[in-house]
Amino acid sequence: RALEEPLRQIVNNAGWEGSVVVEKVKGLPKGQGFDANKGEYTDMVKAGIVDPTKVTRSALQNAASIAAMLLTTEALVSDIPEKKAAAPAPSMPDY
């Protein structure tokens, strides 16, 4: 599912239905994909749409690293409540 999300988000941002496109792309031959600019399925390399492997790998490694850090962290980040000064007592009338 995590590998589907980049395609789904690109397609949604382009105004198409992400779930429909993802399911269609799953059934396409290797190298075929969806051109969000034209709204058609095409050979990605011939269309000049390439995703450098190093960038994708780096993004996945960073995401996994952050997820692991969050799972193993034993600390909590929260706001420190501010102490409010007590309201002064009203003055007593002279009798």
PDB file of C-alpha atoms in Angstrom:
ATOM      1  CA  ARG A   1       0.000   0.000   0.000  1.00  0.00           C
ATOM      2  CA  ALA A   2       2.845   2.417   0.818  1.00  0.00           C
ATOM      3  CA  LEU A   3       4.193   2.036  -2.713  1.00  0.00           C
ATOM      4  CA  GLU A   4       0.783   2.909  -4.166  1.00  0.00           C
ATOM      5  CA  GLU A   5       0.398   6.181  -2.266  1.00  0.00           C
ATOM      6  CA  PRO A   6       2.794   8.347  -4.338  1.00  0.00           C
ATOM      7  CA  LEU A   7       0.893   7.428  -7.533  1.00  0.00           C
ATOM      8  CA  ARG A   8      -2.473   7.884  -5.827  1.00  0.00           C
ATOM      9  CA  GLN A   9      -1.481  11.347  -4.531  1.00  0.00           C
ATOM     10  CA  ILE A  10      -0.091  12.519  -7.892  1.00  0.00           C
ATOM     11  CA  VAL A  11      -3.259  11.365  -9.648  1.00  0.00           C
ATOM     12  CA  ASN A  12      -5.537  12.980  -7.041  1.00  0.00           C
ATOM     13  CA  ASN A  13      -3.601  16.257  -7.296  1.00  0.00           C
ATOM     14  CA  ALA A  14      -4.062  16.176 -11.075  1.00  0.00           C
ATOM     15  CA  GLY A  15      -7.837  15.874 -10.655  1.00  0.00           C
ATOM     16  CA  TRP A  16      -8.278  12.174 -11.465  1.00  0.00           C
ATOM     17  CA  GLU A  17      -9.630   9.374  -9.275  1.00  0.00           C
ATOM     18  CA  GLY A  18      -6.559   7.883  -7.581  1.00  0.00           C
ATOM     19  CA  SER A  19      -8.001   4.483  -6.628  1.00  0.00           C
ATOM     20  CA  VAL A  20      -9.217   3.772 -10.162  1.00  0.00           C
ATOM     21  CA  VAL A  21      -5.877   4.698 -11.738  1.00  0.00           C
ATOM     22  CA  VAL A  22      -3.856   2.680  -9.199  1.00  0.00           C
ATOM     23  CA  GLU A  23      -5.917  -0.463  -9.893  1.00  0.00           C
ATOM     24  CA  LYS A  24      -5.561   0.026 -13.660  1.00  0.00           C
ATOM     25  CA  VAL A  25      -1.778   0.574 -13.410  1.00  0.00           C
ATOM     26  CA  LYS A  26      -1.415  -2.644 -11.379  1.00  0.00           C
ATOM     27  CA  GLY A  27      -2.674  -4.579 -14.415  1.00  0.00           C
ATOM     28  CA  LEU A  28      -0.460  -2.844 -16.980  1.00  0.00           C
ATOM     29  CA  PRO A  29       2.758  -4.388 -18.330  1.00  0.00           C
ATOM     30  CA  LYS A  30       6.094  -3.382 -16.787  1.00  0.00           C
ATOM     31  CA  GLY A  31       7.106   0.137 -17.821  1.00  0.00           C
ATOM     32  CA  GLN A  32       3.537   1.284 -18.456  1.00  0.00           C
ATOM     33  CA  GLY A  33       1.927   3.918 -16.258  1.00  0.00           C
ATOM     34  CA  PHE A  34      -0.393   6.904 -16.057  1.00  0.00           C
ATOM     35  CA  ASP A  35       0.595  10.293 -17.498  1.00  0.00           C
ATOM     36  CA  ALA A  36      -1.229  12.699 -15.178  1.00  0.00           C
ATOM     37  CA  ASN A  37      -0.641  15.682 -17.496  1.00  0.00           C
ATOM     38  CA  LYS A  38      -2.345  14.035 -20.473  1.00  0.00           C
ATOM     39  CA  GLY A  39      -4.716  11.766 -18.559  1.00  0.00           C
ATOM     40  CA  GLU A  40      -3.670   8.654 -20.462  1.00  0.00           C
ATOM     41  CA  TYR A  41      -1.815   5.395 -19.887  1.00  0.00           C
ATOM     42  CA  THR A  42       1.512   5.244 -21.685  1.00  0.00           C
ATOM     43  CA  ASP A  43       5.034   3.815 -21.755  1.00  0.00           C
ATOM     44  CA  MET A  44       6.671   5.927 -19.057  1.00  0.00           C
ATOM     45  CA  VAL A  45      10.231   5.839 -20.462  1.00  0.00           C
ATOM     46  CA  LYS A  46       9.141   6.746 -23.994  1.00  0.00           C
ATOM     47  CA  ALA A  47       7.062   9.605 -22.564  1.00  0.00           C
ATOM     48  CA  GLY A  48      10.114  10.858 -20.649  1.00  0.00           C
ATOM     49  CA  ILE A  49       8.563  10.219 -17.245  1.00  0.00           C
ATOM     50  CA  VAL A  50      11.254   8.686 -15.064  1.00  0.00           C
ATOM     51  CA  ASP A  51      11.659   8.394 -11.319  1.00  0.00           C
ATOM     52  CA  PRO A  52      15.309   8.111 -10.299  1.00  0.00           C
ATOM     53  CA  THR A  53      15.757   4.993  -8.191  1.00  0.00           C
ATOM     54  CA  LYS A  54      18.112   6.727  -5.784  1.00  0.00           C
ATOM     55  CA  VAL A  55      15.506   9.381  -4.927  1.00  0.00           C
ATOM     56  CA  THR A  56      12.773   6.804  -4.379  1.00  0.00           C
ATOM     57  CA  ARG A  57      15.032   4.550  -2.323  1.00  0.00           C
ATOM     58  CA  SER A  58      16.182   7.486  -0.218  1.00  0.00           C
ATOM     59  CA  ALA A  59      12.598   8.595   0.458  1.00  0.00           C
ATOM     60  CA  LEU A  60      11.593   5.088   1.550  1.00  0.00           C
ATOM     61  CA  GLN A  61      14.655   4.761   3.794  1.00  0.00           C
ATOM     62  CA  ASN A  62      13.943   8.111   5.445  1.00  0.00           C
ATOM     63  CA  ALA A  63      10.291   7.214   6.000  1.00  0.00           C
ATOM     64  CA  ALA A  64      11.248   3.866   7.547  1.00  0.00           C
ATOM     65  CA  SER A  65      13.857   5.550   9.734  1.00  0.00           C
ATOM     66  CA  ILE A  66      11.366   8.073  11.103  1.00  0.00           C
ATOM     67  CA  ALA A  67       8.756   5.372  11.694  1.00  0.00           C
ATOM     68  CA  ALA A  68      11.292   3.253  13.600  1.00  0.00           C
ATOM     69  CA  MET A  69      12.368   6.244  15.668  1.00  0.00           C
ATOM     70  CA  LEU A  70       8.769   7.047  16.621  1.00  0.00           C
ATOM     71  CA  LEU A  71       8.126   3.436  17.609  1.00  0.00           C
ATOM     72  CA  THR A  72      11.200   3.212  19.836  1.00  0.00           C
ATOM     73  CA  THR A  73      11.091   6.649  21.440  1.00  0.00           C
ATOM     74  CA  GLU A  74      10.237   6.583  25.130  1.00  0.00           C
ATOM     75  CA  ALA A  75       9.677  10.310  25.447  1.00  0.00           C
ATOM     76  CA  LEU A  76       6.679  12.497  24.947  1.00  0.00           C
ATOM     77  CA  VAL A  77       6.473  16.005  23.561  1.00  0.00           C
ATOM     78  CA  SER A  78       3.751  18.193  25.012  1.00  0.00           C
ATOM     79  CA  ASP A  79       2.959  21.758  25.988  1.00  0.00           C
ATOM     80  CA  ILE A  80       3.887  22.874  29.487  1.00  0.00           C
ATOM     81  CA  PRO A  81       0.772  24.348  31.094  1.00  0.00           C
ATOM     82  CA  GLU A  82       1.209  27.958  32.118  1.00  0.00           C
ATOM     83  CA  LYS A  83       0.376  28.843  35.708  1.00  0.00           C
ATOM     84  CA  LYS A  84      -2.140  31.650  35.766  1.00  0.00           C
ATOM     85  CA  ALA A  85      -1.967  34.186  38.574  1.00  0.00           C
ATOM     86  CA  ALA A  86      -4.913  34.128  40.940  1.00  0.00           C
ATOM     87  CA  ALA A  87      -7.371  36.956  40.514  1.00  0.00           C
ATOM     88  CA  PRO A  88      -6.958  39.622  43.221  1.00  0.00           C
ATOM     89  CA  ALA A  89      -9.610  39.745  45.937  1.00  0.00           C
ATOM     90  CA  PRO A  90     -12.099  42.611  45.605  1.00  0.00           C
ATOM     91  CA  SER A  91     -11.586  45.511  47.994  1.00  0.00           C
ATOM     92  CA  MET A  92     -13.729  45.592  51.101  1.00  0.00           C
ATOM     93  CA  PRO A  93     -16.087  48.567  51.538  1.00  0.00           C
ATOM     94  CA  ASP A  94     -15.556  50.892  54.543  1.00  0.00           C
ATOM     95  CA  TYR A  95     -18.306  50.666  57.210  1.00  0.00           C
TER      96      TYR A  95
END
